[in-house]
Amino acid sequence: MNLAAAPPYPYEHSGPCLVVGNAFTMAADLIAARAIFGDAPVLAVNGAAAELRADFLYTKHPGRYVEHGYDWIARQRGFHDGFTVHGSRFHADMPWVGFWWERARGRGGSAWGGRKVAALLGLKPVILVGCPLVPGEYARHKPGMLMTVPSVVEAYAREIASDTAWHEGCFSMSGRTREILGPPC
């Protein structure tokens, strides 16, 4: 039982985890990561929950799990029901989030928070997939909104680079996060 979560998380995990973001590199990164790590568990961050089967869902925007236009939980249920839903800043009015991880709070964006949740779940190494932190579109050519703004993307990259306590055991498949954390092998 993991007491770092509220409520306590009832499972223990080990082995690698793919933390999958929704950037334009997602498909290519996922193919490359699967070639190395096989069928490792997936923690889907934000809109990646609508794109692939995941074991865990995480976001810093828990309202979007059920908001019209996002509906990340409903879209994940299109793949299966065997997943858990995680957040990092407790909201009493959001019962769809099963587990809250205060230690995953902080800067660096939702993918970096997902990295922290994966580690808190006991998973290691953690591989960032579809999280390049370079300006661009989301997967399937969806408009990248804030992620197309160089200053926003650079700020997240600086925040991750300075959060060195979480670097060990984390790697990235592409982009600026790969420059900061290194490749998986």
XYZ file of N, CA and C in Angstrom:
555
model
N 0.843 -1.176 0.000
C 0.000 0.000 0.000
C 0.889 1.239 0.000
N 0.581 2.197 -0.865
C 1.376 3.408 -0.998
C 0.661 4.553 -0.288
N 1.248 4.988 0.831
C 0.637 6.031 1.643
C 0.937 7.438 1.132
N 1.727 7.558 0.052
C 2.023 8.875 -0.511
C 0.811 9.452 -1.227
N -0.154 8.620 -1.543
C -1.362 9.077 -2.234
C -2.502 9.218 -1.244
N -3.453 10.051 -1.615
C -4.677 10.167 -0.841
C -5.843 9.887 -1.788
N -6.640 8.876 -1.499
C -6.436 7.870 -0.450
C -5.201 7.026 -0.757
N -4.743 6.227 0.202
C -3.573 5.389 -0.061
C -3.789 4.521 -1.303
N -2.753 4.443 -2.121
C -2.816 3.653 -3.353
C -2.622 2.185 -2.988
N -3.536 1.296 -3.365
C -3.537 -0.080 -2.850
C -2.588 -1.058 -3.535
N -1.853 -0.631 -4.560
C -1.015 -1.562 -5.303
C 0.455 -1.187 -5.210
N 1.307 -2.160 -5.506
C 2.739 -1.919 -5.632
C 3.133 -2.278 -7.050
N 3.904 -1.421 -7.685
C 4.344 -1.653 -9.053
C 5.866 -1.634 -9.100
N 6.410 -2.212 -10.160
C 7.844 -2.137 -10.415
C 8.058 -2.290 -11.910
N 9.257 -1.978 -12.353
C 9.604 -2.075 -13.756
C 9.416 -0.763 -14.475
N 9.700 -0.751 -15.772
C 9.640 0.484 -16.539
C 8.218 0.974 -16.757
N 8.111 2.256 -17.050
C 6.825 2.882 -17.359
C 7.023 3.889 -18.475
N 6.092 3.902 -19.409
C 6.085 4.897 -20.471
C 5.104 5.995 -20.090
N 5.612 7.187 -19.863
C 4.774 8.347 -19.592
C 4.537 9.006 -20.942
N 3.315 8.885 -21.445
C 3.019 9.274 -22.817
C 2.259 10.589 -22.855
N 2.887 11.580 -23.481
C 2.259 12.873 -23.721
C 1.643 12.897 -25.112
N 0.993 13.973 -25.420
C 0.189 14.066 -26.635
C 0.830 14.933 -27.720
N 2.156 15.053 -27.722
C 2.826 15.878 -28.724
C 2.904 15.150 -30.058
N 3.253 15.897 -31.074
C 3.344 15.375 -32.437
C 4.317 14.209 -32.570
N 5.218 14.019 -31.626
C 6.188 12.920 -31.663
C 5.652 11.632 -31.054
N 4.425 11.660 -30.543
C 3.896 10.530 -29.783
C 3.998 9.208 -30.539
N 3.506 9.119 -31.756
C 3.461 7.850 -32.479
C 4.863 7.289 -32.712
N 5.774 8.111 -33.221
C 7.138 7.637 -33.486
C 7.863 7.289 -32.187
N 7.699 8.124 -31.159
C 8.325 7.845 -29.867
C 7.809 6.537 -29.279
N 6.515 6.298 -29.397
C 5.921 5.087 -28.824
C 6.457 3.837 -29.523
N 6.576 3.884 -30.834
C 7.136 2.741 -31.572
C 8.566 2.475 -31.101
N 9.370 3.525 -30.985
C 10.757 3.363 -30.549
C 10.846 2.865 -29.106
N 10.004 3.386 -28.232
C 10.021 2.962 -26.831
C 9.571 1.512 -26.687
N 8.553 1.117 -27.430
C 8.083 -0.271 -27.378
C 9.146 -1.238 -27.887
N 9.963 -0.804 -28.839
C 11.051 -1.648 -29.335
C 12.070 -1.935 -28.239
N 12.208 -1.008 -27.299
C 13.153 -1.171 -26.194
C 12.499 -1.822 -24.982
N 11.303 -1.360 -24.601
C 10.680 -1.745 -23.331
C 9.481 -2.669 -23.476
N 9.137 -3.051 -24.696
C 8.023 -3.961 -24.905
C 6.714 -3.387 -24.420
N 5.950 -4.221 -23.755
C 4.602 -3.852 -23.318
C 4.614 -3.252 -21.910
N 5.501 -2.290 -21.678
C 5.582 -1.640 -20.366
C 4.285 -0.894 -20.082
N 3.937 -0.737 -18.813
C 2.737 0.037 -18.467
C 2.805 1.453 -19.021
N 1.641 2.015 -19.317
C 1.530 3.364 -19.866
C 0.797 4.259 -18.883
N 1.394 5.410 -18.610
C 0.730 6.482 -17.888
C 0.460 7.558 -18.930
N -0.799 7.750 -19.293
C -1.185 8.735 -20.307
C -1.390 10.089 -19.653
N -0.780 11.092 -20.257
C -0.867 12.460 -19.759
C -1.814 13.254 -20.657
N -2.753 13.939 -20.028
C -3.688 14.814 -20.743
C -4.335 14.093 -21.921
N -4.301 14.698 -23.095
C -4.989 14.179 -24.265
C -4.490 12.846 -24.775
N -3.337 12.382 -24.316
C -2.880 11.044 -24.710
C -3.874 9.985 -24.243
N -4.662 10.303 -23.223
C -5.685 9.373 -22.734
C -6.736 9.081 -23.792
N -6.862 9.975 -24.773
C -7.825 9.769 -25.858
C -7.194 9.050 -27.045
N -5.892 8.816 -26.993
C -5.170 8.300 -28.145
C -4.726 6.839 -28.026
N -4.554 6.329 -26.804
C -4.037 4.975 -26.649
C -4.494 4.369 -25.333
N -4.445 3.048 -25.271
C -4.799 2.310 -24.056
C -3.754 2.596 -22.987
N -4.210 2.963 -21.801
C -3.299 3.311 -20.712
C -3.675 2.578 -19.436
N -2.696 2.419 -18.576
C -2.910 1.809 -17.262
C -3.241 2.864 -16.215
N -2.711 4.060 -16.431
C -2.887 5.176 -15.505
C -3.152 6.436 -16.326
N -4.016 7.311 -15.811
C -4.245 8.624 -16.413
C -3.783 9.671 -15.411
N -3.123 10.727 -15.916
C -2.671 11.812 -15.047
C -2.789 13.142 -15.778
N -3.163 14.151 -15.017
C -3.147 15.522 -15.508
C -3.068 16.484 -14.339
N -2.587 17.688 -14.638
C -2.665 18.794 -13.686
C -3.951 19.576 -13.890
N -4.784 19.124 -14.828
C -6.048 19.786 -15.171
C -7.201 18.792 -14.986
N -7.485 18.349 -13.764
C -8.430 17.245 -13.571
C -9.858 17.521 -14.026
N -10.243 18.755 -14.204
C -11.563 19.047 -14.745
C -11.716 18.517 -16.163
N -10.627 18.475 -16.895
C -10.672 18.019 -18.280
C -10.920 16.514 -18.409
N -10.788 15.782 -17.318
C -11.119 14.362 -17.377
C -12.572 14.154 -17.793
N -13.432 15.117 -17.455
C -14.860 14.949 -17.740
C -15.479 16.103 -18.519
N -14.725 17.171 -18.800
C -15.280 18.324 -19.523
C -15.632 17.951 -20.949
N -16.740 18.512 -21.404
C -17.133 18.320 -22.798
C -16.013 18.847 -23.694
N -15.657 18.078 -24.684
C -14.569 18.456 -25.573
C -13.256 17.808 -25.196
N -13.131 17.411 -23.958
C -11.942 16.691 -23.512
C -12.345 15.249 -23.194
N -13.144 15.058 -22.143
C -13.699 13.749 -21.777
C -12.663 12.628 -21.808
N -11.510 12.872 -21.179
C -10.410 11.909 -21.251
C -10.759 10.566 -20.624
N -11.530 10.547 -19.555
C -11.927 9.275 -18.950
C -12.840 8.512 -19.891
N -13.837 9.181 -20.459
C -14.763 8.515 -21.389
C -14.017 7.970 -22.598
N -13.077 8.713 -23.100
C -12.315 8.245 -24.270
C -11.441 7.055 -23.915
N -10.862 7.063 -22.715
C -10.060 5.914 -22.297
C -10.935 4.673 -22.140
N -12.156 4.866 -21.668
C -13.074 3.727 -21.539
C -13.389 3.115 -22.902
N -13.173 3.854 -23.983
C -13.304 3.288 -25.309
C -12.261 2.220 -25.589
N -11.165 2.250 -24.822
C -10.114 1.230 -24.937
C -10.328 0.101 -23.933
N -10.657 0.463 -22.679
C -10.844 -0.521 -21.601
C -11.242 0.207 -20.320
N -11.555 -0.561 -19.282
C -11.920 0.026 -17.990
C -10.873 -0.211 -16.905
N -9.792 -0.892 -17.221
C -8.813 -1.273 -16.203
C -7.732 -0.244 -15.973
N -8.088 0.993 -15.713
C -7.107 2.049 -15.473
C -7.466 2.796 -14.202
N -6.491 3.502 -13.656
C -6.724 4.348 -12.494
C -6.468 5.801 -12.892
N -7.133 6.717 -12.188
C -7.097 8.138 -12.516
C -6.397 8.889 -11.386
N -5.422 9.725 -11.769
C -4.561 10.389 -10.801
C -4.506 11.891 -11.033
N -4.311 12.631 -9.957
C -4.132 14.073 -10.001
C -3.135 14.472 -8.931
N -2.798 15.768 -8.891
C -1.787 16.186 -7.922
C -2.223 17.318 -7.002
N -3.321 17.951 -7.269
C -3.812 19.015 -6.389
C -5.248 18.682 -6.033
N -5.477 18.288 -4.796
C -6.777 17.787 -4.374
C -7.896 18.786 -4.619
N -8.996 18.270 -5.189
C -10.236 19.014 -5.377
C -11.365 18.117 -4.874
N -12.017 18.510 -3.802
C -13.078 17.684 -3.221
C -14.237 17.465 -4.185
N -14.431 18.379 -5.123
C -15.561 18.278 -6.052
C -15.220 17.493 -7.324
N -14.154 16.708 -7.287
C -13.744 15.918 -8.454
C -13.600 14.445 -8.084
N -14.715 13.769 -7.813
C -14.654 12.371 -7.363
C -14.155 11.403 -8.436
N -14.058 11.830 -9.678
C -13.561 10.955 -10.736
C -12.056 10.723 -10.627
N -11.351 11.538 -9.857
C -9.920 11.316 -9.615
C -9.812 10.366 -8.440
N -9.226 9.210 -8.684
C -9.143 8.192 -7.642
C -8.044 8.422 -6.634
N -6.917 9.021 -7.065
C -5.748 9.163 -6.199
C -5.087 10.510 -6.432
N -4.780 11.175 -5.326
C -4.141 12.485 -5.363
C -2.719 12.350 -4.825
N -1.747 12.881 -5.559
C -0.331 12.786 -5.222
C 0.232 14.197 -5.044
N 0.230 14.693 -3.813
C 0.725 16.046 -3.548
C 2.193 16.189 -3.936
N 2.983 15.137 -3.801
C 4.416 15.214 -4.147
C 4.644 15.377 -5.644
N 3.636 15.160 -6.466
C 3.780 15.334 -7.911
C 3.516 16.774 -8.341
N 3.108 17.604 -7.402
C 2.857 19.007 -7.724
C 4.162 19.697 -8.081
N 4.039 20.838 -8.669
C 5.220 21.626 -9.001
C 5.177 22.064 -10.446
N 6.270 22.541 -10.891
C 6.352 23.110 -12.225
C 6.820 22.059 -13.223
N 6.858 22.443 -14.493
C 7.341 21.538 -15.530
C 6.252 20.935 -16.386
N 5.003 21.256 -16.127
C 3.907 20.759 -16.948
C 3.380 19.409 -16.503
N 2.304 18.993 -17.145
C 1.643 17.739 -16.761
C 2.507 16.512 -17.028
N 3.280 16.511 -18.096
C 4.127 15.343 -18.371
C 5.145 15.143 -17.255
N 5.702 16.229 -16.753
C 6.673 16.116 -15.663
C 5.972 15.671 -14.377
N 4.762 16.132 -14.139
C 3.988 15.624 -13.002
C 3.694 14.144 -13.166
N 3.393 13.716 -14.392
C 3.174 12.295 -14.671
C 4.411 11.468 -14.398
N 5.574 12.034 -14.707
C 6.827 11.351 -14.411
C 6.944 11.094 -12.898
N 6.583 12.101 -12.121
C 6.660 11.985 -10.671
C 5.677 10.937 -10.154
N 4.457 10.943 -10.679
C 3.470 9.936 -10.263
C 3.980 8.538 -10.593
N 4.542 8.346 -11.780
C 5.071 7.029 -12.155
C 6.116 6.562 -11.148
N 7.011 7.454 -10.752
C 8.020 7.090 -9.754
C 7.380 6.778 -8.405
N 6.392 7.585 -8.012
C 5.719 7.345 -6.737
C 4.941 6.035 -6.745
N 4.524 5.592 -7.930
C 3.862 4.293 -8.065
C 4.856 3.138 -7.952
N 6.159 3.442 -7.967
C 7.198 2.426 -7.864
C 7.808 2.027 -9.198
N 7.433 2.709 -10.269
C 7.892 2.342 -11.612
C 9.213 3.034 -11.947
N 10.156 2.238 -12.487
C 11.474 2.760 -12.828
C 12.143 1.803 -13.788
N 12.749 2.269 -14.863
C 12.880 3.653 -15.271
C 11.577 4.209 -15.835
N 11.526 5.525 -15.891
C 10.391 6.236 -16.470
C 10.865 6.841 -17.785
N 10.130 6.552 -18.849
C 10.499 7.008 -20.180
C 9.447 7.993 -20.679
N 9.858 9.217 -20.989
C 8.944 10.202 -21.555
C 8.788 9.930 -23.046
N 7.552 9.780 -23.467
C 7.179 9.458 -24.846
C 6.191 10.528 -25.297
N 6.432 11.143 -26.438
C 5.520 12.199 -26.892
C 5.569 13.417 -26.002
N 6.721 13.669 -25.408
C 6.927 14.803 -24.495
C 8.215 15.540 -24.860
N 8.369 15.996 -26.112
C 9.650 16.553 -26.521
C 9.940 17.966 -26.006
N 8.912 18.689 -25.592
C 9.036 20.091 -25.197
C 9.765 20.921 -26.242
N 9.298 20.786 -27.461
C 9.663 21.693 -28.546
C 8.349 22.201 -29.124
N 8.311 23.437 -29.602
C 7.046 23.962 -30.124
C 6.496 23.099 -31.250
N 5.204 22.815 -31.195
C 4.593 22.034 -32.260
C 3.171 21.634 -31.960
N 2.617 20.885 -32.888
C 1.240 20.405 -32.784
C 1.138 19.254 -31.795
N -0.111 18.926 -31.483
C -0.371 17.707 -30.739
C -0.430 16.539 -31.722
N -0.577 15.342 -31.211
C -0.683 14.146 -32.043
C -1.828 14.292 -33.032
N -1.720 13.617 -34.134
C -2.721 13.632 -35.200
C -2.985 15.032 -35.744
N -1.961 15.872 -35.709
C -1.991 17.222 -36.281
C -3.031 18.137 -35.633
N -3.360 17.871 -34.373
C -4.274 18.764 -33.655
C -3.504 20.017 -33.250
N -4.131 21.184 -33.297
C -3.438 22.421 -32.934
C -2.835 22.340 -31.533
N -1.594 22.772 -31.416
C -0.860 22.668 -30.156
C -1.132 23.767 -29.155
N -1.927 24.733 -29.474
C -2.279 25.840 -28.591
C -1.040 26.397 -27.894
N -1.014 26.384 -26.563
C 0.131 26.950 -25.836
C 1.444 26.240 -26.168
N 1.386 24.993 -26.552
C 2.607 24.246 -26.828
C 3.242 24.647 -28.162
N 2.663 25.600 -28.856
C 3.297 26.156 -30.055
C 4.033 27.450 -29.745
N 3.916 27.939 -28.537
C 4.525 29.207 -28.132
C 5.918 28.922 -27.567
N 6.976 29.363 -28.258
C 8.337 29.035 -27.812
C 8.630 29.419 -26.362
N 8.172 30.565 -25.903
C 8.477 30.981 -24.528
C 7.813 30.068 -23.497
N 6.636 29.559 -23.782
C 5.945 28.639 -22.875
C 6.700 27.315 -22.805
N 7.041 26.785 -23.963
C 7.745 25.511 -24.028
C 9.112 25.625 -23.366
N 9.808 26.722 -23.612
C 11.126 26.934 -23.010
C 11.019 27.044 -21.490
N 9.977 27.693 -20.992
C 9.799 27.799 -19.539
C 9.632 26.419 -18.914
N 8.807 25.562 -19.524
C 8.660 24.191 -19.011
C 9.993 23.455 -19.045
N 10.750 23.609 -20.116
C 12.046 22.928 -20.225
C 12.998 23.398 -19.123
N 13.040 24.691 -18.865
C 13.897 25.210 -17.787
C 13.461 24.663 -16.431
N 12.143 24.567 -16.222
C 11.644 24.051 -14.946
C 12.050 22.593 -14.753
N 11.954 21.800 -15.808
C 12.372 20.394 -15.714
C 13.868 20.309 -15.497
N 14.642 21.089 -16.235
C 16.096 21.062 -16.099
C 16.532 21.401 -14.674
N 15.818 22.306 -14.022
C 16.196 22.707 -12.661
C 15.657 21.777 -11.574
N 14.732 20.895 -11.909
C 14.126 19.980 -10.931
C 14.924 18.673 -10.869
N 16.208 18.806 -10.541
C 17.151 17.693 -10.652
C 16.856 16.529 -9.702
N 16.116 16.766 -8.647
C 15.790 15.678 -7.714
C 15.002 14.570 -8.398
N 14.328 14.871 -9.519
C 13.516 13.890 -10.224
C 14.165 13.379 -11.514
N 15.397 13.765 -11.799
C 16.057 13.346 -13.040
C 16.467 11.878 -13.034
N 17.012 11.405 -11.936
C 17.528 10.030 -11.903
C 16.424 9.024 -12.243
N 16.744 8.118 -13.145
C 15.786 7.084 -13.525
C 14.766 7.530 -14.549
N 14.939 8.736 -15.109
C 14.009 9.242 -16.112
C 14.767 9.556 -17.391
N 14.184 9.159 -18.507
C 14.780 9.363 -19.824
C 13.695 9.843 -20.774
N 14.118 10.306 -21.946
C 13.140 10.785 -22.918
C 13.498 10.286 -24.307
N 12.459 10.056 -25.098
C 12.644 9.543 -26.444
C 12.976 10.633 -27.459
N 12.669 11.914 -27.181
C 12.885 12.926 -28.215
C 12.918 14.337 -27.652
N 13.439 15.241 -28.477
C 13.333 16.663 -28.227
C 14.176 17.197 -27.092
N 13.693 18.309 -26.560
C 14.413 19.003 -25.492
C 14.493 18.164 -24.228
N 13.460 17.415 -23.905
C 13.522 16.564 -22.709
C 14.598 15.496 -22.863
N 14.817 15.007 -24.074
C 15.905 14.035 -24.310
C 17.262 14.706 -24.086
N 17.395 15.970 -24.488
C 18.637 16.701 -24.237
C 18.884 16.859 -22.742
N 17.833 17.107 -21.986
C 17.957 17.323 -20.551
C 18.195 16.023 -19.804
N 17.425 14.984 -20.127
C 17.422 13.739 -19.342
C 18.236 12.613 -19.960
N 18.486 12.697 -21.242
C 19.215 11.653 -21.950
C 18.260 10.603 -22.518
N 18.771 9.816 -23.466
C 17.972 8.743 -24.059
C 17.925 7.529 -23.150
N 16.984 6.615 -23.370
C 16.877 5.438 -22.502
C 18.026 4.445 -22.630
N 18.775 4.458 -23.717
C 19.925 3.556 -23.808
C 20.922 4.052 -24.798
